[in-house]
Coordinates of C-alpha atoms in Angstrom, one line a residue:
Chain X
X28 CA -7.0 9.7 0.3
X29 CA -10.5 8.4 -0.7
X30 CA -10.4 5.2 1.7
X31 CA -10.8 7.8 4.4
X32 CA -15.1 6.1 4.8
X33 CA -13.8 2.7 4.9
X34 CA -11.1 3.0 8.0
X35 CA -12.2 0.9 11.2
X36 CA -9.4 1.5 13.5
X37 CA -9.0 4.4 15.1
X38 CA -6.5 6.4 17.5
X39 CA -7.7 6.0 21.3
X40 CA -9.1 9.4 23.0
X41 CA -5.6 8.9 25.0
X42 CA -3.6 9.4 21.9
X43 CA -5.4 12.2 20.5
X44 CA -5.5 14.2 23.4
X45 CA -1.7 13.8 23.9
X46 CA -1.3 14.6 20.3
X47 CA -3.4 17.9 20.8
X48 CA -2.1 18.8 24.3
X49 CA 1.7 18.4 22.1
X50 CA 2.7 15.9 24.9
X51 CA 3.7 12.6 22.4
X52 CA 7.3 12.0 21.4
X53 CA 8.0 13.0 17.8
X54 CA 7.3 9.2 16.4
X55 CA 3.9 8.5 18.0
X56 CA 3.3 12.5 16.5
X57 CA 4.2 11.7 13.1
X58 CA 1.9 8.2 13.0
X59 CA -1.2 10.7 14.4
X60 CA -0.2 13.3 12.3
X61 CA -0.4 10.4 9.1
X62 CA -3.3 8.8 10.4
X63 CA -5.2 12.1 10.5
X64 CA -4.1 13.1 7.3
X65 CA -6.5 9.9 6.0
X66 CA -9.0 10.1 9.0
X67 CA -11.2 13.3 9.0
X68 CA -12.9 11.1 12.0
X69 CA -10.3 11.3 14.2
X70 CA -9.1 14.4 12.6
X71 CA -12.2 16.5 14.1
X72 CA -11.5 14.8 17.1
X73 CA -8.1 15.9 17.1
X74 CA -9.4 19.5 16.8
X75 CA -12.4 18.9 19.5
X76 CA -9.3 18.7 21.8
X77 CA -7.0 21.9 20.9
X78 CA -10.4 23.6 21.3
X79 CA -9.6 22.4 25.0
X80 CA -6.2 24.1 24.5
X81 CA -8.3 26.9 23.2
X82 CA -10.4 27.6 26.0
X83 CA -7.4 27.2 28.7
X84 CA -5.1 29.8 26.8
X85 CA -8.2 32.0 26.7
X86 CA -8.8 32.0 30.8
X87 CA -5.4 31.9 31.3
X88 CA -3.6 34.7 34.0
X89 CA -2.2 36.9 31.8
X90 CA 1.8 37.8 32.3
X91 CA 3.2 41.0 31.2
X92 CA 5.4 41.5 28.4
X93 CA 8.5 43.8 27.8
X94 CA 7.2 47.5 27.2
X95 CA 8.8 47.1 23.6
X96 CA 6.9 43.6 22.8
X97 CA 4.8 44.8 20.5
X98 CA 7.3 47.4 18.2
X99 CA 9.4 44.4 18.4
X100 CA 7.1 41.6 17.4
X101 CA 5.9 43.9 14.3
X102 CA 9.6 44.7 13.9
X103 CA 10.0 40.9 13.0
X104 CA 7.1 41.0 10.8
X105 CA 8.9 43.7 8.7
X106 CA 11.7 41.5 7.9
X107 CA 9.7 39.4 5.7
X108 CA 7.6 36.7 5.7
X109 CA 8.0 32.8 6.5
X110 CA 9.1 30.4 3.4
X111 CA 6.2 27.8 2.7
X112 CA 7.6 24.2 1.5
X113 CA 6.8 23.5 -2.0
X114 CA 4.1 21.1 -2.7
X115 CA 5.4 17.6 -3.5
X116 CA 3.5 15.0 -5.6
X117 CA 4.3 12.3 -3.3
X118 CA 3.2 8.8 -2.9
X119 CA 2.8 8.7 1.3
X120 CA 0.5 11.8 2.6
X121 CA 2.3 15.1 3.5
X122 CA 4.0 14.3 7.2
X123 CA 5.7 11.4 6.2
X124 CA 7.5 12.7 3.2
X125 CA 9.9 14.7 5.1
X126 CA 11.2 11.7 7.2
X127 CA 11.3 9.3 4.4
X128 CA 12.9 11.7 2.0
X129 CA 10.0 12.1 -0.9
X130 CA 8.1 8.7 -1.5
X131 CA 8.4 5.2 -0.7
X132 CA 11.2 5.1 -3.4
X133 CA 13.5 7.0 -1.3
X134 CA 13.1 4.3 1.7
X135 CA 16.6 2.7 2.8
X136 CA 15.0 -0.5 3.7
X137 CA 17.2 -3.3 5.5
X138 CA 16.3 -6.8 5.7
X139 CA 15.2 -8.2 9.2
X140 CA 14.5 -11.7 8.0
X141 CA 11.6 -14.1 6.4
X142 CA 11.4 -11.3 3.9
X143 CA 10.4 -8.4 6.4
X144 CA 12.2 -5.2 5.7
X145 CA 12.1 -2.2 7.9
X146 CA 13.5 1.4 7.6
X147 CA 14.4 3.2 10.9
X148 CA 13.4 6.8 10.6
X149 CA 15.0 10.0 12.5
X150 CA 13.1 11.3 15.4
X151 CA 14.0 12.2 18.8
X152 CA 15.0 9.4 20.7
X153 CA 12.0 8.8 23.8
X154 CA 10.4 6.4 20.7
X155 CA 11.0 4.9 17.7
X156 CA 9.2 5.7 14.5
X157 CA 9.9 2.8 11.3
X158 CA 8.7 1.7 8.4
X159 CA 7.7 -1.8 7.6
X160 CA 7.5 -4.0 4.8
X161 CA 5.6 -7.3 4.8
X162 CA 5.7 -9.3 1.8
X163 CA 1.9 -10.3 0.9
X164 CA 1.7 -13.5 2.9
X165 CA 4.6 -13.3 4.8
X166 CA 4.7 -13.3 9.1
X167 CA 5.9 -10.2 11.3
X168 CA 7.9 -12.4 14.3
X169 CA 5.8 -13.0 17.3
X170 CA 6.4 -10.2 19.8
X171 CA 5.2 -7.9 22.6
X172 CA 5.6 -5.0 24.0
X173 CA 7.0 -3.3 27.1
X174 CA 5.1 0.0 26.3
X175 CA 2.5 1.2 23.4
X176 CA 3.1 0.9 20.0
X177 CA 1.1 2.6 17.3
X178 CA 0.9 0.5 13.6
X179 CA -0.9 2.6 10.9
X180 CA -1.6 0.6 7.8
X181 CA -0.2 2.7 4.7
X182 CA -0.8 0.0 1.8
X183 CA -2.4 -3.3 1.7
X184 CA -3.7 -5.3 4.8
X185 CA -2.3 -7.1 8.1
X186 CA -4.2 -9.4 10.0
X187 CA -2.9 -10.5 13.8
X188 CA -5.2 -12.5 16.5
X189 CA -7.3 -9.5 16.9
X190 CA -8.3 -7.9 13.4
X191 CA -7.6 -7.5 9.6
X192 CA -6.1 -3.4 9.7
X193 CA -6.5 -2.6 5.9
X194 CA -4.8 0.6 4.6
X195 CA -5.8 4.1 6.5
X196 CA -6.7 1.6 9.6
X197 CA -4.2 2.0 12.8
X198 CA -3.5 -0.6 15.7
X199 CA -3.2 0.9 19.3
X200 CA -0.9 -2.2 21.2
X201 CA -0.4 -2.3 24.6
X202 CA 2.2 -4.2 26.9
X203 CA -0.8 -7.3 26.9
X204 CA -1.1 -7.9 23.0
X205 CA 1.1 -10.0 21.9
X206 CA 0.3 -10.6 18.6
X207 CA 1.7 -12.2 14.9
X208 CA 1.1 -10.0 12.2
X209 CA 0.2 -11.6 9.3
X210 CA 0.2 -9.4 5.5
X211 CA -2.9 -10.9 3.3
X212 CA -2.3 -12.4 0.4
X213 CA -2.5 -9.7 -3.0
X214 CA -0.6 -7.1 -2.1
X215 CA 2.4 -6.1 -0.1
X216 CA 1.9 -3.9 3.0
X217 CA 3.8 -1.8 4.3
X218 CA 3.1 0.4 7.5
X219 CA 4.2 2.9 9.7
X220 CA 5.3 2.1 13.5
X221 CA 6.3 4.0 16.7
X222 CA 7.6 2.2 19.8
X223 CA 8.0 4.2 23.0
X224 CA 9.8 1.0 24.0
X225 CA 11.7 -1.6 22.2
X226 CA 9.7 -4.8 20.8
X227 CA 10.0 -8.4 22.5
X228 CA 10.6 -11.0 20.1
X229 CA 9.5 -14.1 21.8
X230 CA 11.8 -16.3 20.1
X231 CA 15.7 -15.9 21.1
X232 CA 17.1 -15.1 18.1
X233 CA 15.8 -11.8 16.6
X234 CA 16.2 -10.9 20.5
X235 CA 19.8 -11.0 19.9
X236 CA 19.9 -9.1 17.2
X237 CA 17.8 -6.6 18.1
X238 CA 20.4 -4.4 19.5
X239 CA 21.7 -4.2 15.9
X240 CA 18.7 -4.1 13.9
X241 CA 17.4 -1.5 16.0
X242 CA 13.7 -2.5 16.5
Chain K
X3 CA -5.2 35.1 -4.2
X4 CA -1.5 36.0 -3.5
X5 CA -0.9 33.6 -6.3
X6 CA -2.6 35.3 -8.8
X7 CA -0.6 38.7 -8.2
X8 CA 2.7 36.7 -7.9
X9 CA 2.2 35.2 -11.7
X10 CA 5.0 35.8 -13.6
X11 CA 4.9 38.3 -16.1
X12 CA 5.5 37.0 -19.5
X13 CA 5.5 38.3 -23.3
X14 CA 2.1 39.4 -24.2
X15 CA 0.7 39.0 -20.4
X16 CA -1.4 42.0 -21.0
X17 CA -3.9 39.8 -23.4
X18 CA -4.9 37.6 -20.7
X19 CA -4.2 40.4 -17.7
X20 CA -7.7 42.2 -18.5
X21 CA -10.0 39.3 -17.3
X22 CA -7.7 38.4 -14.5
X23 CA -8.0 41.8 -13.0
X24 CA -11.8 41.7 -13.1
X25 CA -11.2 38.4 -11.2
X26 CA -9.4 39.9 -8.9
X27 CA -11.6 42.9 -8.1
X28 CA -14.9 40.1 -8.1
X29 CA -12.5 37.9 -5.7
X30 CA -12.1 41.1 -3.1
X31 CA -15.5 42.3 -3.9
X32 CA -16.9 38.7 -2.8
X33 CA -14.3 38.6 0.0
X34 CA -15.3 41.9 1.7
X35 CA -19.4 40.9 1.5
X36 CA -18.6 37.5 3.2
X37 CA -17.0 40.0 5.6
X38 CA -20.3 42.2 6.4
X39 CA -22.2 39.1 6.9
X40 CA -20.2 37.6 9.1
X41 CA -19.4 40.9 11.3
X42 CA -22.9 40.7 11.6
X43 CA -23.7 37.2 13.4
X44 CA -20.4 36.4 14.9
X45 CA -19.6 38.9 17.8
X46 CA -16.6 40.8 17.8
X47 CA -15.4 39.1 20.9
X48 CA -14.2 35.9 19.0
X49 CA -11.7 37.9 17.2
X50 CA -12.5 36.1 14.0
X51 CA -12.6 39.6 12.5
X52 CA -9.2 41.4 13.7
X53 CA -7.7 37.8 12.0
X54 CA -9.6 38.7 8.3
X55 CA -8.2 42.5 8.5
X56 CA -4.8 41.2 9.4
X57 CA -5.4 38.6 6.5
X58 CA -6.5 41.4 3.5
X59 CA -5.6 44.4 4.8
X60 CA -2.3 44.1 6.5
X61 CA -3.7 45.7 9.4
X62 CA -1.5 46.6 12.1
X63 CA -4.3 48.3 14.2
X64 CA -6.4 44.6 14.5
X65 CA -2.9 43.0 15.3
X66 CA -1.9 45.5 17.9
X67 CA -5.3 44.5 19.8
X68 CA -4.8 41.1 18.8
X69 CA -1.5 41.1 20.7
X70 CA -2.6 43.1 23.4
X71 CA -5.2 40.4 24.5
X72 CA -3.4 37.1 23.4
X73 CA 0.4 37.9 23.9
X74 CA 0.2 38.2 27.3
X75 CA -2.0 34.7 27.5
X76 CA 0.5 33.5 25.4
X77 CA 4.0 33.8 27.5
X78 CA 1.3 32.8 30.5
X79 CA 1.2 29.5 28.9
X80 CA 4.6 28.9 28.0
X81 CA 5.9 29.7 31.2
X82 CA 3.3 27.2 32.9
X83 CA 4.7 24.8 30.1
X84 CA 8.1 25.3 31.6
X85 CA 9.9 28.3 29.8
X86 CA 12.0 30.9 32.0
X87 CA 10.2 34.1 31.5
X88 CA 13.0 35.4 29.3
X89 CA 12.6 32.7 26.9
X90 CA 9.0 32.6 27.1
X91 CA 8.6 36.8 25.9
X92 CA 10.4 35.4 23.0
X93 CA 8.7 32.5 21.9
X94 CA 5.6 34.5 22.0
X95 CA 6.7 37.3 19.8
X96 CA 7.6 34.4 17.3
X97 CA 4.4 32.8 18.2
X98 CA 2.5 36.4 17.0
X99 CA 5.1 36.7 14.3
X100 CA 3.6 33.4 13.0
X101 CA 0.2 34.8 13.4
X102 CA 0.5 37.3 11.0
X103 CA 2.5 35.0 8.5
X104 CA 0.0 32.6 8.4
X105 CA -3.3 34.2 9.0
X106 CA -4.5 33.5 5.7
X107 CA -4.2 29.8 6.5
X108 CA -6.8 30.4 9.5
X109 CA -10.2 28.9 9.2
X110 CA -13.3 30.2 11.2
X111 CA -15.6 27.0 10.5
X112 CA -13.0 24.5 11.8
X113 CA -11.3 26.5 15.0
X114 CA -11.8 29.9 17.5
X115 CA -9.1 32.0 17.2
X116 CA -8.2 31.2 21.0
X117 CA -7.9 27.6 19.3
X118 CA -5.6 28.6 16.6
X119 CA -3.1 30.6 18.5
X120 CA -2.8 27.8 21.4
X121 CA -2.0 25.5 18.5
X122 CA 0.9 27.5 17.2
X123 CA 1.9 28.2 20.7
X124 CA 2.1 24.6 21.6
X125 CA 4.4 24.2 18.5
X126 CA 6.3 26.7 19.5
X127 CA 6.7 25.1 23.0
X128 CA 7.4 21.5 21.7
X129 CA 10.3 22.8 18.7
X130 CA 11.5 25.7 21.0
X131 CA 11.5 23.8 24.6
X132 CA 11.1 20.3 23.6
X133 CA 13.7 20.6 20.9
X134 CA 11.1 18.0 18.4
X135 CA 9.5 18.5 15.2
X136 CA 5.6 19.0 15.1
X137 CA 4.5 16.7 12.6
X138 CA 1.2 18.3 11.1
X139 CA -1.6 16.5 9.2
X140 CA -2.2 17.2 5.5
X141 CA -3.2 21.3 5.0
X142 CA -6.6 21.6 3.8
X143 CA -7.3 24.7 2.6
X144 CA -10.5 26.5 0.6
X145 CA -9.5 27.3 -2.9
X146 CA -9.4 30.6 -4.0
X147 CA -13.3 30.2 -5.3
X148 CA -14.9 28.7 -2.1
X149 CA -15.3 29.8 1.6
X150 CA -16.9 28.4 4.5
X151 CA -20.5 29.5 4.9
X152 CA -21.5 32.0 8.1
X153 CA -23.9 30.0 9.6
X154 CA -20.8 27.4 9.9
X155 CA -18.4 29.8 11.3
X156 CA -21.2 31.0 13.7
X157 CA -22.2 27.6 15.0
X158 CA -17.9 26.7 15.6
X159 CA -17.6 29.9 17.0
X160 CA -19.9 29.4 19.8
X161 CA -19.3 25.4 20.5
X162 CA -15.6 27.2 21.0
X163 CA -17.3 29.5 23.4
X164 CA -19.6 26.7 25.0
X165 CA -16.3 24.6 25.7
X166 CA -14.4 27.5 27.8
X167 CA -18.6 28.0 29.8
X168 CA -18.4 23.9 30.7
X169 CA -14.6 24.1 31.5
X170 CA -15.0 26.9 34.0
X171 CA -18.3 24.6 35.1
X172 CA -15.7 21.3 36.1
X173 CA -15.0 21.1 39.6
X174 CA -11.3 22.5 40.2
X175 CA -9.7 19.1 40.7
X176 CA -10.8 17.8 37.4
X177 CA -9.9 21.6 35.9
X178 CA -6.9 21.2 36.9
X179 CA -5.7 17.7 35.4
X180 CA -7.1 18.9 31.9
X181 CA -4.9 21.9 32.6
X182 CA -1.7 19.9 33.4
X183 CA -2.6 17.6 30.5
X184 CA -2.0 20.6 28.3
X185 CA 0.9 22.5 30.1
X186 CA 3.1 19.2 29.0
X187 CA 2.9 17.9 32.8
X188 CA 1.4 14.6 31.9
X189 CA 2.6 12.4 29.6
X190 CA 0.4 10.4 26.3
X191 CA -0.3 7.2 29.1
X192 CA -1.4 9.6 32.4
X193 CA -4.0 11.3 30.5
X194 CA -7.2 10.4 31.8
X195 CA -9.3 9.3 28.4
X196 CA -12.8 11.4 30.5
X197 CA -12.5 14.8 30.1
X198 CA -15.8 15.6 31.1
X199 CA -16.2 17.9 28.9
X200 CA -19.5 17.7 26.4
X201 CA -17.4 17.2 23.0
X202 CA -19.8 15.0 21.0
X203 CA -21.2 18.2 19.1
X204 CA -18.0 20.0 18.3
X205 CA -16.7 17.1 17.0
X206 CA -19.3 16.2 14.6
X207 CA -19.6 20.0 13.5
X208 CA -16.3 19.4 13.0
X209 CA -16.1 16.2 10.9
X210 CA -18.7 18.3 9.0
X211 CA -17.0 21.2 8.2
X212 CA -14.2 18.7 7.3
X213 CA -16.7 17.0 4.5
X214 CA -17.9 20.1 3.0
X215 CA -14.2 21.4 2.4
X216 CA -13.4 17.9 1.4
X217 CA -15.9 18.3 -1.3
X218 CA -14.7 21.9 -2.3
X219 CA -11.6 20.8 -3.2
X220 CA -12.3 17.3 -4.9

């Protein structure tokens, strides 16, 4: 990615340090793991905190092992070595292309109205991980949240009542933002979400179908 | 430089194989003076070394005493993490097992090798215990033709070190929140954002060591 100098949002320390301490459900993971994939920023920052992780695993108590531990750990080795995935020219950077199959091609959207499509993608169930798509122009429905939600900007620009988040930039929400997403004009955008809670659409109708649409 | 023994043999290989074995030999030759210079300024006790012979030579000596420090850290942690003790002696011979597998993928300039294994045993933890998938960030790797320098590996080696010195510096209480943090007992919105720790230089030898790779492999 060479828009990595021009990203001005960044993960919170709080984020990060969950991400490196392996404590974040699966969705929040795989938008950190994206994000960093275009950030060296908060990439180093990222591995500023497993060096944490580092130094407690190296002052740990030690526990003993079985007598045979070792005979049986290089045992394992002998039985051959671990398959690598194949490199995959892919249009999203490399954690995202498992969940969305390949490339933005391979996205399933559904409709959710006034244009906006979305793509629920599989993760364990304590959040929600989607993809969104925002016609150049078009609104995201007014909503809050009951918890954090994590937007990572993967092509074109939003803009809501605090910033414009162009692509590579990500938008840490809490349960006070509401906000109205807005894509800028030129381009589509899409982007990358994870709810640890579902959204609340301040208007009555998405509300009711947000049991079905699963946001 | 697995790849280059792994290419295919095809008709008439043998007109091109000349030059690739001198390649080869200039590749290890290179490989094994990087090696003397950096057995020279990084001390032994950062295990940087025993991860290289595993890496070349295969060795089963360096992993032994690899194992014989780590493993036992290892299962420590995972059973703090929540893992019966049975379960625990098994994730971390997978954990070692991984080790070895993917030694070549360690780099010296960008984490200590304390730092690398807790990172593959908190996968382990959150695929084995958590039953999730780990997304990772892009792999950035140094091509076959570019390493990191020593003084870069020696500078990362002892920030590493410099971390553990102001950790066991905290006052317990404080120690011991960082250290729930990590063992999974807290979750993303109970971790306090002040570690206390002194991070600013690691990080930015970090981000560095992050640019110069960047540029090796533009």
């Amino acid at each position: 990615m060479n828009e990595m100098t021009q990203i001005k949002h960044h993960l919170t320390d709080q984020i990060l340090i969950g991400y490196s301490a392996g404590t974040l459900p699966e969705a929040f993971s795989l938008v950190v793991a994206t994000h960093l994939s275009m950030c060296d920023t908060c990439r180093a920052s990222a591995q500023a905190y497993e060096a944490i992780g580092g130094s407690i695993l190296d002052t740990e108590t030690q526990t003993t092992l079985e007598a045979d531990a070792l005979a049986g750990t290089l045992a394992m080795i002998a039985k051959g070595s671990i398959a690598t995935k194949p490199t995959v020219v892919s249009d999203v950077p490399t954690p995202l292309r498992d969940y969305v199959g390949g490339s933005l091609r391979d996205v399933k959207w559904r409709s959710v109205g006034m244009g906006v499509r979305q793509a629920v993608l599989k993760t364990s169930k304590t959040a929600t991980a989607r993809l969104l798509y925002i016609p150049a122009g078009a609104i995201v429905p007014d909503h809050g949240h009951r918890g954090t939600e994590l937007t990572l900007v993967l092509q074109g620009a939003f803009r809501d009542e605090t910033a414009l988040f162009s692509a590579g930039d990500v938008e840490v929400a809490n349960e006070d933002l509401n906000h109205t997403p807005v894509a800028e004009i030129g381009e589509d955008c899409i982007c990358l979400a994870a709810t640890d809670a579902p959204l609340r659409f301040n208007s009555w109708i998405p509300r009711i179908a947000q049991p079905f649409l699963r946001i | 430089m697995l790849k280059i023994l792994d290419r295919p043999q095809e008709p008439g290989a043998f007109v091109y194989q000349l030059p690739y074995i001198e390649f080869r030999r200039f590749q290890l030759l290179y490989q094994k003076a990087i090696i003397s210079v950096v057995k020279k300024i990084v001390p032994q006790n950062t295990w940087v070394q025993h991860l290289r012979r595993i890496q070349l030579d295969q060795d089963q000596k360096a992993f032994a005493e690899l194992f014989g420090y780590f493993a036992p850290r290892v299962k420590a942690f995972l059973m703090k993490s929540g893992a019966s003790p049975s379960m625990a002696e098994e994730c971390t011979q997978e954990v070692m097992v991984t080790l070895w597998h993917k030694a070549h993928l360690f780099d010296p300039s960008r984490a200590s090798v304390a730092t690398w294994i807790f990172t593959i045993a908190r996968n382990k933890r959150i695929d084995a215990l958590r039953k999730q998938r780990r997304p990772e960030p892009e792999d950035l790797q140094w091509g076959p033709e570019s390493e990191p320098e020593a003084s870069d590996i020696l500078v990362l080696q002892q920030e590493a070190n410099l971390i553990t010195q102001a950790m066991s510096a905290l006052p317990s209480q404080q120690r011991d929140l960082i250290k729930k943090a990590y063992f999974g007992d807290l979750s993303h919105s109970e971790i306090a954002v002040e570690t206390g720790l002194p991070l600013g230089t690691i990080k930015s030898r970090l981000r560095l060591a992050l640019s110069k790779l960047r540029k090796t492999m533009k």
